[in-house]
Short mmCIF file of C-alpha atoms in Angstrom, two decimals:
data_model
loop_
_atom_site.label_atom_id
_atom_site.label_comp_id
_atom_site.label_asym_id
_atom_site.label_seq_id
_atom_site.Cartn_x
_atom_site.Cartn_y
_atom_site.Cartn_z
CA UNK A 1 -10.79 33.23 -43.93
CA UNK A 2 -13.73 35.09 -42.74
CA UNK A 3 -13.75 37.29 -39.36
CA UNK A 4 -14.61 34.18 -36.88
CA UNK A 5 -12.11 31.99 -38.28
CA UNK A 6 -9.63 34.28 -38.03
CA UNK A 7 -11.13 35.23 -34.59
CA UNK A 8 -10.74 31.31 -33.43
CA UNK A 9 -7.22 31.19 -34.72
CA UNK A 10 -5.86 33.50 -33.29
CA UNK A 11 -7.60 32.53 -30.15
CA UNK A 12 -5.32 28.49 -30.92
CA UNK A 13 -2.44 30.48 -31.58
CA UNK A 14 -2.30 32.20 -28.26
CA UNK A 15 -3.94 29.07 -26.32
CA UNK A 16 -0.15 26.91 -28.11
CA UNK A 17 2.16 29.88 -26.57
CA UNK A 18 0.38 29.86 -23.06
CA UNK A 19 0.89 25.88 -22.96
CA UNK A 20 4.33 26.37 -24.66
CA UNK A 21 5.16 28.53 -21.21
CA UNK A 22 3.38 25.86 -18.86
CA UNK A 23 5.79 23.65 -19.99
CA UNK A 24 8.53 25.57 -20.18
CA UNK A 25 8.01 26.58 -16.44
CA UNK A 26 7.17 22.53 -15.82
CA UNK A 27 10.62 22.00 -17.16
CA UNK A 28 12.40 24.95 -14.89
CA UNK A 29 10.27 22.95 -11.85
CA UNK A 30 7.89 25.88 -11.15
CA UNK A 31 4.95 23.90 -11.42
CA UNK A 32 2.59 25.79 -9.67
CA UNK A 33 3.57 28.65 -12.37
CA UNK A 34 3.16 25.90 -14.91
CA UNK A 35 -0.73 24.74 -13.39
CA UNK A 36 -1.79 29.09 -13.61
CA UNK A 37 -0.33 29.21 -17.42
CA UNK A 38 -2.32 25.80 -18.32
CA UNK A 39 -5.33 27.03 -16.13
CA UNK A 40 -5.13 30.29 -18.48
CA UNK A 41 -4.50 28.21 -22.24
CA UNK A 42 -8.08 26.45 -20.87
CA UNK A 43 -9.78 29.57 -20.42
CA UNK A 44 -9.17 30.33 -23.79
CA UNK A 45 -9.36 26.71 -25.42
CA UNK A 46 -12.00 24.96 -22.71
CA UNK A 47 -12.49 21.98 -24.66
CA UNK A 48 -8.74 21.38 -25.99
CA UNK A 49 -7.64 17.55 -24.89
CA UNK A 50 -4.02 18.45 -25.23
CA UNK A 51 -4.23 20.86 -22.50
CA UNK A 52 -6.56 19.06 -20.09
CA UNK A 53 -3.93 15.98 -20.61
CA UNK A 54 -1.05 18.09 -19.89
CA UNK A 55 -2.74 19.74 -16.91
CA UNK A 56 -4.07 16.62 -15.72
CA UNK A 57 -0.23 14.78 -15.38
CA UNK A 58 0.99 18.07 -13.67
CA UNK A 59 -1.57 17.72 -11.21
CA UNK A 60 -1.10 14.15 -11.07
CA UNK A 61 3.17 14.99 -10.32
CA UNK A 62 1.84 17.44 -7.43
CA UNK A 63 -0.02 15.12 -5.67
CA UNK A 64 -3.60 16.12 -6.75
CA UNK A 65 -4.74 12.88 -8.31
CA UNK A 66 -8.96 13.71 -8.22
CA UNK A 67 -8.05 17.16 -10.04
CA UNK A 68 -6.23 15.22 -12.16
CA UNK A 69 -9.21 12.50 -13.09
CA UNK A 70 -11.24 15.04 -13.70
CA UNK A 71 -9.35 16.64 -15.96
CA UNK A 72 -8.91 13.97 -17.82
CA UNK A 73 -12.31 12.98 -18.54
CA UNK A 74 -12.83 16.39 -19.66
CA UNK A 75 -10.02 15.46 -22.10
CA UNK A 76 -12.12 12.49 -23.30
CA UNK A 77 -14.79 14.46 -23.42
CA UNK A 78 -13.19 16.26 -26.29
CA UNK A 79 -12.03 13.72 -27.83
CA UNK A 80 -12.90 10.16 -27.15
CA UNK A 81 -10.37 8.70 -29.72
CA UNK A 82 -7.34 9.71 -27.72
CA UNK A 83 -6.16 6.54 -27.09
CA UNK A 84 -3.44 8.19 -25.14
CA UNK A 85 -5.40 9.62 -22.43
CA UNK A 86 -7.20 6.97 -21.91
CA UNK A 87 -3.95 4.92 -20.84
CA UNK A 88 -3.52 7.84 -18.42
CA UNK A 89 -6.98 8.11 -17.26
CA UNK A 90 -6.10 4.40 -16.52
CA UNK A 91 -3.33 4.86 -14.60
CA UNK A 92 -5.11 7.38 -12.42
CA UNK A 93 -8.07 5.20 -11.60
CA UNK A 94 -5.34 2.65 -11.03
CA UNK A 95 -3.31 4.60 -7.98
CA UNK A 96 -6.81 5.14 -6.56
CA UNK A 97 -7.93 2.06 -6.08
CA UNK A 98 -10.58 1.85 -9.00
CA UNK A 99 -9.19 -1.28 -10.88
CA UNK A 100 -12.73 -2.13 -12.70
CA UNK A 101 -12.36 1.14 -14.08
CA UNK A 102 -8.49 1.62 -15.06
CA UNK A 103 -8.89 -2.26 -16.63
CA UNK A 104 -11.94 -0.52 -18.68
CA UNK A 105 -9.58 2.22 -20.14
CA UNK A 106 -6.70 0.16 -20.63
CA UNK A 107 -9.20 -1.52 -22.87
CA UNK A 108 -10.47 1.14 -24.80
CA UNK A 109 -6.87 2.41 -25.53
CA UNK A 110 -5.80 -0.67 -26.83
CA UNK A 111 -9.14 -1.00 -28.77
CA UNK A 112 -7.34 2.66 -30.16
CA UNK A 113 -4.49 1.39 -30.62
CA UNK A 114 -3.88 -2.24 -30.59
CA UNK A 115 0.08 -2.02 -30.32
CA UNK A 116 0.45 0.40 -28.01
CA UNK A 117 3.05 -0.85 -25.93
CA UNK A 118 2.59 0.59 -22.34
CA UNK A 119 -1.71 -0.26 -22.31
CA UNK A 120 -0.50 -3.45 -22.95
CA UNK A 121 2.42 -3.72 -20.08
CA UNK A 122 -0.30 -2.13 -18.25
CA UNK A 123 -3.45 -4.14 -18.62
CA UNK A 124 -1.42 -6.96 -18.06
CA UNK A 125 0.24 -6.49 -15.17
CA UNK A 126 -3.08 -5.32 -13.73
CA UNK A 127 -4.94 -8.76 -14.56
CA UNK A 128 -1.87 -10.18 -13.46
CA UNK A 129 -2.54 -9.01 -10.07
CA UNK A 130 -6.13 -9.98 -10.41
CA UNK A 131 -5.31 -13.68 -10.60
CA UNK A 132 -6.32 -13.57 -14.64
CA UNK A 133 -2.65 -15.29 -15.52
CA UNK A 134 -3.83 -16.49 -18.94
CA UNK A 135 -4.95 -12.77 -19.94
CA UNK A 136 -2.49 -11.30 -18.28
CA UNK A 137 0.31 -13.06 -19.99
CA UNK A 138 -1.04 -12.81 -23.77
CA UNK A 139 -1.10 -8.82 -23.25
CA UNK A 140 2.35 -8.92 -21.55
CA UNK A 141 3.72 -10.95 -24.30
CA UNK A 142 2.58 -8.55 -27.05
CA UNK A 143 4.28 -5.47 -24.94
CA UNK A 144 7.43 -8.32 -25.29
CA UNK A 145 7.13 -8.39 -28.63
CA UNK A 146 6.42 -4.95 -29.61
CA UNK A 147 9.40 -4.07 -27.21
CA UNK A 148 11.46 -7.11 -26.23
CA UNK A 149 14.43 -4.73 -24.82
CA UNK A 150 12.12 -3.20 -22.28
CA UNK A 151 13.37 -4.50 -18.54
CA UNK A 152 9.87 -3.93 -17.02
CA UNK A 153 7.66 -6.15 -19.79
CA UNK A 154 10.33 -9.21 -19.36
CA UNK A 155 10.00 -8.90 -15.27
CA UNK A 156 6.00 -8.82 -15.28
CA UNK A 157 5.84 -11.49 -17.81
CA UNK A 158 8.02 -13.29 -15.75
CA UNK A 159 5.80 -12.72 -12.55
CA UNK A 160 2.57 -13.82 -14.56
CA UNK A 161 4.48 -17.00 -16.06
CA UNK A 162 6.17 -18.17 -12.75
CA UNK A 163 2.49 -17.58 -11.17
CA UNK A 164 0.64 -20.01 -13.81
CA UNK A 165 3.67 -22.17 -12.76
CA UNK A 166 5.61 -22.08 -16.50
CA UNK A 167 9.29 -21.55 -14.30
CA UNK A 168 11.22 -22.29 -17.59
CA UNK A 169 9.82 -19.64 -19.50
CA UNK A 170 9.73 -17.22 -16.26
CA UNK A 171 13.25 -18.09 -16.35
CA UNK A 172 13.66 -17.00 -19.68
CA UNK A 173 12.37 -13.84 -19.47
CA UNK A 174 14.52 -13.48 -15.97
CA UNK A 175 17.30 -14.30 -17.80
CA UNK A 176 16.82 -11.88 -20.76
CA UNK A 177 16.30 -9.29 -17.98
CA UNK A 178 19.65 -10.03 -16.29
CA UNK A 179 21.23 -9.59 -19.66
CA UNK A 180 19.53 -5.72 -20.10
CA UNK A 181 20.30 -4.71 -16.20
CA UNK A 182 23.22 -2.74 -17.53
CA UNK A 183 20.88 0.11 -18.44
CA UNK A 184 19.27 3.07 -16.27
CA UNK A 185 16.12 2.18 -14.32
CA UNK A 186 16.55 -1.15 -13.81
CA UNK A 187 13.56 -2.73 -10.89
CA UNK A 188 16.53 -4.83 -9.58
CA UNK A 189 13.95 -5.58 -6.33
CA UNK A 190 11.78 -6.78 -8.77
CA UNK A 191 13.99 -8.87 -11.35
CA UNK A 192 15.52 -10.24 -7.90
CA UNK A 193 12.23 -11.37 -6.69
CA UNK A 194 11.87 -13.29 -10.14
CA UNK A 195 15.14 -15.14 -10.10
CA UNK A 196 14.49 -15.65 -6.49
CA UNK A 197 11.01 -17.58 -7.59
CA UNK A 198 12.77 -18.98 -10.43
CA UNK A 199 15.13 -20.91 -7.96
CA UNK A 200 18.08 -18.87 -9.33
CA UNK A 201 19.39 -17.66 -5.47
CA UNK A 202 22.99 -16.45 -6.95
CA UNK A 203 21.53 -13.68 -9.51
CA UNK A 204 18.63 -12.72 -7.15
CA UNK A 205 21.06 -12.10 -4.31
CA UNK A 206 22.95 -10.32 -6.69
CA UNK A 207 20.14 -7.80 -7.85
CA UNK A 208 18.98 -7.49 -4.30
CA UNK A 209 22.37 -6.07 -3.68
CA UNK A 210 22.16 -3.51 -6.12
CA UNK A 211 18.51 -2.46 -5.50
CA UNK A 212 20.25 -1.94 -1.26
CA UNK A 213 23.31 0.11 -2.57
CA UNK A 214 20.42 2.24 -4.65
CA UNK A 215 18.57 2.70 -1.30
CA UNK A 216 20.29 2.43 1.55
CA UNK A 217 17.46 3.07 3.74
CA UNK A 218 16.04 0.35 2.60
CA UNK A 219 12.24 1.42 1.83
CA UNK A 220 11.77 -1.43 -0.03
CA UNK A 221 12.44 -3.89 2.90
CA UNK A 222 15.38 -5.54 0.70
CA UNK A 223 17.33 -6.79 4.12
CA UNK A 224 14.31 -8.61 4.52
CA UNK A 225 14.49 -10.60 1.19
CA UNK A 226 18.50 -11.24 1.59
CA UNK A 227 17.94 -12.64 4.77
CA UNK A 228 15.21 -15.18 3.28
CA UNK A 229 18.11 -15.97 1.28
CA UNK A 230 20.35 -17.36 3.86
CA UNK A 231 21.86 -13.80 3.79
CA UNK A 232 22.86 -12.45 6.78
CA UNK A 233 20.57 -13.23 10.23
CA UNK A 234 16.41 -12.47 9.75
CA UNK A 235 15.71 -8.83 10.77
CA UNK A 236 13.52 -9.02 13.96
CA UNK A 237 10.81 -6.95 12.08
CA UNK A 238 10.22 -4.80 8.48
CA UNK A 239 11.54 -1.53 9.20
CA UNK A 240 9.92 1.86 9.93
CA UNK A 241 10.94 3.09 6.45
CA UNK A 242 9.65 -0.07 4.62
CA UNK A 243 6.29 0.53 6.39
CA UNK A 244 6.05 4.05 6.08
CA UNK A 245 6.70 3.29 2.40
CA UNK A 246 4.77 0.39 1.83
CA UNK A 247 1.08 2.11 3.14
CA UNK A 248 2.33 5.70 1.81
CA UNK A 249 2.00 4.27 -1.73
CA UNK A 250 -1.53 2.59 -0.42
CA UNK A 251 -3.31 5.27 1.33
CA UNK A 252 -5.09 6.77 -1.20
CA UNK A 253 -6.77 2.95 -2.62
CA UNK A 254 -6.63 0.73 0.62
CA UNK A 255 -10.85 1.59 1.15
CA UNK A 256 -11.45 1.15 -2.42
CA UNK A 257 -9.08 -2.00 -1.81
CA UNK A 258 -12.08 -3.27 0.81
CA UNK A 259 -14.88 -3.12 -0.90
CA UNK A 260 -16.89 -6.33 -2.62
CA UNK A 261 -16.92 -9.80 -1.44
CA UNK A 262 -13.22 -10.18 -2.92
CA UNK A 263 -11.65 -7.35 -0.86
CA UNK A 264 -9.52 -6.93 2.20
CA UNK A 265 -11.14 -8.34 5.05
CA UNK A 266 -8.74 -7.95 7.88
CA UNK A 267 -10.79 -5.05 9.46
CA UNK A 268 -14.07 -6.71 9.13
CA UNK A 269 -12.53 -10.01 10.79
CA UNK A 270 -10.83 -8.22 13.80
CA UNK A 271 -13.60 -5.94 14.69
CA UNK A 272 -15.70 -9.42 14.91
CA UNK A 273 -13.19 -10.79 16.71
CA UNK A 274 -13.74 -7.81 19.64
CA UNK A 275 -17.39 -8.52 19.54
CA UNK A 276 -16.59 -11.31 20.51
CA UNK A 277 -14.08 -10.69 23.08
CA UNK A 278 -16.22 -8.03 24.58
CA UNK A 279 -19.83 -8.86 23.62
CA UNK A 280 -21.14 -6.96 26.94
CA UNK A 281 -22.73 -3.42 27.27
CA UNK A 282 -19.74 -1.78 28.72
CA UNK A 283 -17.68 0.37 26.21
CA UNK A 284 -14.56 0.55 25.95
CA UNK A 285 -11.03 2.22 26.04
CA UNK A 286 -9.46 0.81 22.45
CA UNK A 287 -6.30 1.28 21.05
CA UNK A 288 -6.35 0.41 16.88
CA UNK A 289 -2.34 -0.27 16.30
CA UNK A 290 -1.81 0.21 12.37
CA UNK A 291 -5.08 2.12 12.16
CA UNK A 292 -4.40 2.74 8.45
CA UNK A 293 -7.17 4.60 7.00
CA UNK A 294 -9.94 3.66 9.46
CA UNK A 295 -11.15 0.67 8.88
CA UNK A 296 -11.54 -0.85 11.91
CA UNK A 297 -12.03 2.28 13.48
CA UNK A 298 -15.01 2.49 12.12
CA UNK A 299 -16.43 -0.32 13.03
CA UNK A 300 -15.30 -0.51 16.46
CA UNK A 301 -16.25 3.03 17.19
CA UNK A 302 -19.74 1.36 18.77
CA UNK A 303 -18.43 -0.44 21.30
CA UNK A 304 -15.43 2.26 22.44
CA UNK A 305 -15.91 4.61 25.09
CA UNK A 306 -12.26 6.14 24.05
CA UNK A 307 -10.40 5.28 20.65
CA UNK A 308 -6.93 5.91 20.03
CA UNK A 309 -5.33 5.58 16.54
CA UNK A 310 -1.57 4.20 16.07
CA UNK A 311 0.31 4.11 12.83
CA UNK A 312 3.48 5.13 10.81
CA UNK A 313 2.79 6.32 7.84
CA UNK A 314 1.29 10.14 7.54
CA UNK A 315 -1.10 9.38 4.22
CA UNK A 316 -2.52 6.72 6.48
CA UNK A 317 -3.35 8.87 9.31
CA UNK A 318 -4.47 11.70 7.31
CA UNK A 319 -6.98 9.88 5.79
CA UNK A 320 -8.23 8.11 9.13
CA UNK A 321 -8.60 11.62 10.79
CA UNK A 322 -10.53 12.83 7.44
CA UNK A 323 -13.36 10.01 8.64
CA UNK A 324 -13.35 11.59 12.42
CA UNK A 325 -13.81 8.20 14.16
CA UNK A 326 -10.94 8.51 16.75
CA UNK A 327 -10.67 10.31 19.69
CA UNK A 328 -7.02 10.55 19.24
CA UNK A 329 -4.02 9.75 16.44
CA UNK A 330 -0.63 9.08 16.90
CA UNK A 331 2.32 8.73 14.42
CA UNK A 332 4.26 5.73 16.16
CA UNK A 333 6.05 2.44 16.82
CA UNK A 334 3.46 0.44 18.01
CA UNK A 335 5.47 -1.06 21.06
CA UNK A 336 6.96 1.79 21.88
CA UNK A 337 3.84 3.95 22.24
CA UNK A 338 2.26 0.52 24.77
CA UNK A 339 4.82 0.59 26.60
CA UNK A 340 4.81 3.90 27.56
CA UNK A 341 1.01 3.73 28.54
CA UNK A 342 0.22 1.08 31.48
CA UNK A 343 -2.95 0.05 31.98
CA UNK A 344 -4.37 2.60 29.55
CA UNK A 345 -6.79 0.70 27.72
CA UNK A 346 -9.24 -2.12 27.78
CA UNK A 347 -8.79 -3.27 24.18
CA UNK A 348 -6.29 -3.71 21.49
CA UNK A 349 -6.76 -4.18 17.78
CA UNK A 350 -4.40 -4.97 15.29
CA UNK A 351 -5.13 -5.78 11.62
CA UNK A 352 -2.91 -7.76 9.59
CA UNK A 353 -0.38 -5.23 11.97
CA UNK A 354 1.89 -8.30 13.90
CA UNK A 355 2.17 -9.68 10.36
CA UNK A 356 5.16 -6.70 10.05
CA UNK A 357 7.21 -8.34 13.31
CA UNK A 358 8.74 -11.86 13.19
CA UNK A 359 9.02 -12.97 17.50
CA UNK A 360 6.00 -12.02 18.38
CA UNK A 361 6.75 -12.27 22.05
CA UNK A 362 8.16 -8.47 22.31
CA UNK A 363 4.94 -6.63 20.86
CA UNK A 364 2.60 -9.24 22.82
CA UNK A 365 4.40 -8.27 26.01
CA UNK A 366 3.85 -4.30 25.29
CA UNK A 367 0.06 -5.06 24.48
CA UNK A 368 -0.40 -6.99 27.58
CA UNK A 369 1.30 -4.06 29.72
CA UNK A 370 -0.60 -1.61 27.84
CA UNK A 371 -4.26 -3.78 29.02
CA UNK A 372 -5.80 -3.07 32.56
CA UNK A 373 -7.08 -6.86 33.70
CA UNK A 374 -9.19 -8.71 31.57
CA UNK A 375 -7.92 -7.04 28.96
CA UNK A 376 -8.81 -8.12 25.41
CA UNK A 377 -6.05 -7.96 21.94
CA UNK A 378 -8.32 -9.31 18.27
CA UNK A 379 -6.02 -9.59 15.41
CA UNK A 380 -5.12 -11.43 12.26
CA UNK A 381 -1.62 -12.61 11.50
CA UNK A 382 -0.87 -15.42 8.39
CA UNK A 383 -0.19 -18.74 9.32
CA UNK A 384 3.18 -20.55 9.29
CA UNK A 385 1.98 -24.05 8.47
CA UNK A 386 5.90 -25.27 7.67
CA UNK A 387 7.30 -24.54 11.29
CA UNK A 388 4.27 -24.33 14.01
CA UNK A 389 6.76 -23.49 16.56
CA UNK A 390 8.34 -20.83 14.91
CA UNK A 391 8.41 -17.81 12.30
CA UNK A 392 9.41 -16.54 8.97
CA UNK A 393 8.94 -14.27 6.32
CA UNK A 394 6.63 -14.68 4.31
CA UNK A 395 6.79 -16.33 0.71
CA UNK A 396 7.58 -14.42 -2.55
CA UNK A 397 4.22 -14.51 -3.29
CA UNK A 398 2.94 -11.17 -2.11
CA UNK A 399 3.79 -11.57 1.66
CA UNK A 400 7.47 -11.61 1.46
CA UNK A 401 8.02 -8.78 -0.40
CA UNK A 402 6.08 -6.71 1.46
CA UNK A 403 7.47 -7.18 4.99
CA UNK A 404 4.77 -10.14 6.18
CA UNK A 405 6.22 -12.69 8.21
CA UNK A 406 4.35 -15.98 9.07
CA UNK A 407 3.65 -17.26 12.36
CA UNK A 408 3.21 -20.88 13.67
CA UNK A 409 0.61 -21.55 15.86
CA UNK A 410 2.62 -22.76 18.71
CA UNK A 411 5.10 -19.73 18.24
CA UNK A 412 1.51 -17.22 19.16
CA UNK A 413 0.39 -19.87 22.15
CA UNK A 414 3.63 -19.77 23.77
CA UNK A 415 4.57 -15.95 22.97
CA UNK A 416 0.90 -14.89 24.28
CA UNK A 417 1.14 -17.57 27.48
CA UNK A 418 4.88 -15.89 28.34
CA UNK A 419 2.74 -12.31 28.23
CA UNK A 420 0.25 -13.58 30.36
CA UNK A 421 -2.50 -13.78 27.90
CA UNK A 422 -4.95 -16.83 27.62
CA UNK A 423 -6.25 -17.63 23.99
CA UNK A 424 -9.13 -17.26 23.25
CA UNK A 425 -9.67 -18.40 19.88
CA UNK A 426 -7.66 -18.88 17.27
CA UNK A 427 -9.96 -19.38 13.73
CA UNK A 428 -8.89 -19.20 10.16
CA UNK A 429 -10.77 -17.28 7.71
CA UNK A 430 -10.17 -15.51 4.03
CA UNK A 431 -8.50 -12.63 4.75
CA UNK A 432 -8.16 -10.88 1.42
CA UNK A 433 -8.16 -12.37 -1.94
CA UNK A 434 -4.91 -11.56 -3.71
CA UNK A 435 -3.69 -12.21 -7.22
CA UNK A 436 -6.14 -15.25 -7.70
CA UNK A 437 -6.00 -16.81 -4.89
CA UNK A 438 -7.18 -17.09 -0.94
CA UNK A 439 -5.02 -15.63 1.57
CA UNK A 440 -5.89 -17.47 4.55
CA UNK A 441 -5.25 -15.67 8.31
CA UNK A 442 -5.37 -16.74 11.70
CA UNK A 443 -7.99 -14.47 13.88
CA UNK A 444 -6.76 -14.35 17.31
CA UNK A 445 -8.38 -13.73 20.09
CA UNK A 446 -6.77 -13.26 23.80
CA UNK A 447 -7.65 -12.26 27.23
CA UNK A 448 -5.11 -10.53 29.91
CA UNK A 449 -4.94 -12.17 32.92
CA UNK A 450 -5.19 -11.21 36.28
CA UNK A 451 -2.10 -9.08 37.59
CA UNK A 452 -0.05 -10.80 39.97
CA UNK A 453 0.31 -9.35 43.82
#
């Protein structure tokens, strides 16, 4: 071995025992030791994959998810054939929203690596969610078969098989499931939502239980699915924690979520809906309830003299004040923060926001209290077309589980009259298009009447 060789070994050699530290210090939990030490091996090894990998799921753990990407393209920039980090490169893109690209490196792993287990579980579940059920479902069946004691593979081939309507064989892989919930890290929310779509009430309730008694606060808005049930009374609305919970996990990909023609349209559709409402040169003092990340903020900002920002969950707002469109945010209940402010503002927008609240009639109240006269409220909420008097949670489907109720018709016209709102319009339109199909909303429009004496 000639002078350079032994030069560039020695270099490896020390680049192994800086990473060996990173992860010994990753193991002790001093990971921002553990990023310095891996920062270090890369000085010394620039191009090795194994540390940009490593580096790239610490980041990933600390909540530094675009570090992370990057890092792991560098990785594949080293070495293209790492079928490995192209599954995590996948999941990356995947938390942030970029589907069309996590889909293309679920591919290229598998092209890798045909039988490797967790691309598959992955790819499918992501086509799965995509509407692409027939896909979906031979990927998820190979993960099956390459691992047929793994809980999660048997749940999401369930999902994709109830979706394309096969309920026997959903059933069977429910019922497989139930059989391996003895072990650790069991989705019992998930394998109850299964056997709930499956028609099999008994187990569901059963795994609902358990997934409660493993969170007690109940971020996961399981109440919500025992009371569909027949489980104890219908809670009046999902809870703070289930929201906070629900859009924490979203913040980063909810814009990415609303681009094309098959994205989220909610914003789009209720900012129309105030064009409407207002259409005259006057501005505005608006109030955006669930503001999320901005969306309608930004496109109301034109017509709004003063815009205030409402929402519960801290990624949310952080990423609606990084787009400087309001004048003001607010972490809040959205009827408690109308009520305390009378007559503060002439508009109030709420995207797919009332959908969280079964009896309307309480938050309608607080918005009309909250609206000087003449007073305008645009938002979307998803129709109940079984009861058009009433309200329920939403089906299994995608609404239910994530704290949507549905509203009849005549529930909103009676709830708004009782406020002393006049409708305006009610329309339905496509409000997002989710796992292959339409989701259909109601865009309301109403006016504040007059105030009495």
């Amino acid at each position: 071995m000639n002078r350079r060789d032994r030069r560039a070994a020695a270099k490896q050699g020390n680049a192994e025992a800086i990473c060996a530290d990173a992860a010994a210090l990753k193991q002790q939990g001093k990971l921002a030791g553990a990023v310095r030490r891996y920062q270090e091996a890369l000085e010394i090894a620039p191009r090795s994959a194994i540390v940009h990998n490593n580096l790239a799921n610490l980041l990933t753990e600390l909540g530094r998810p675009h570090e992370a990407i990057a890092h792991l393209r560098q990785a594949l920039a080293a070495d293209p054939s790492a079928a490995l980090v192209h599954n995590n490169l996948a999941n990356a893109l995947a938390r942030q929203g970029d589907t069309a690209g996590a889909i293309g490196h679920y591919r290229q792993a598998l092209a890798l690596a045909p039988d490797f287990a967790e691309a598959l579980l992955a790819l499918g579940t992501t086509l799965a969610t995509l509407g692409a059920f027939d896909e979906a479902i031979t990927h998820l069946s190979r993960a099956v078969a390459l691992r047929p004691f793994d809980i999660q593979g048997q749940v999401h081939l369930g999902l994709a098989l109830v979706e394309r309507g096969d309920v026997a064989g959903a059933l069977g892989c429910a019922e497989i499931a139930a059989r391996l919930a003895d072990r650790p890290g069991v989705p019992h929310r998930l394998l109850g939502l299964l056997l709930a779509r499956c028609g099999a009430v008994a187990p569901a309730r059963i795994c609902f239980e358990a997934a409660l008694r493993q969170d007690p606060e109940d971020r996961d808005g399981v109440a919500l699915l025992l009371a569909s049930l027949g489980d104890g009374p219908l809670p009046a609305r999902a809870s703070d924690r289930q929201i906070e919970s629900l859009y924490a996990g979203q913040a980063a990909r909810w814009d990415a979520g609303s681009a094309g023609p098959l994205g989220y349209r909610g914003a789009r559709l209720t900012a129309d809906a105030l064009a409407r409402l207002a259409p005259g040169p006057e501005r505005l003092d608006v109030v955006d309830l669930g503001c999320g990340t901005g969306l309608v903020g930004t496109l109301v900002r034109p017509l709004a003299r003063r815009l205030d920002g409402v929402d519960l969950s801290d990624a949310m707002l952080a990423q609606a004040r990084a787009k400087g469109v309001y004048d003001a945010l607010h972490r809040a209940e959205m009827v408690d923060f109308l009520a305390a402010r009378p007559a503060a503002y002439d508009a109030v927008t709420a995207a797919a926001v009332l959908v969280h609240v079964g009896d309307l009639a309480p938050a309608l109240a607080a918005a009309a209290s909250a609206l000087r006269d003449g007073g305008v409220l645009a938002a979307t909420l998803f129709p109940d077309e079984r009861d058009p008097d009433g309200f329920a949670l939403g089906p299994l489907d995608g609404l239910g589980q994530s704290g949507c109720f549905v509203h009849g018709r005549g529930h909103l016209v009676r709830s708004a009259a009782a406020a002393g709102f006049s409708v305006e319009f009610l329309d339905d339109a496509v409000h997002e298009h989710q796992a292959g199909r339409d989701r259909v909303a109601v865009v309301v429009g109403l006016r504040r009447g007059a105030r009495a004496g």
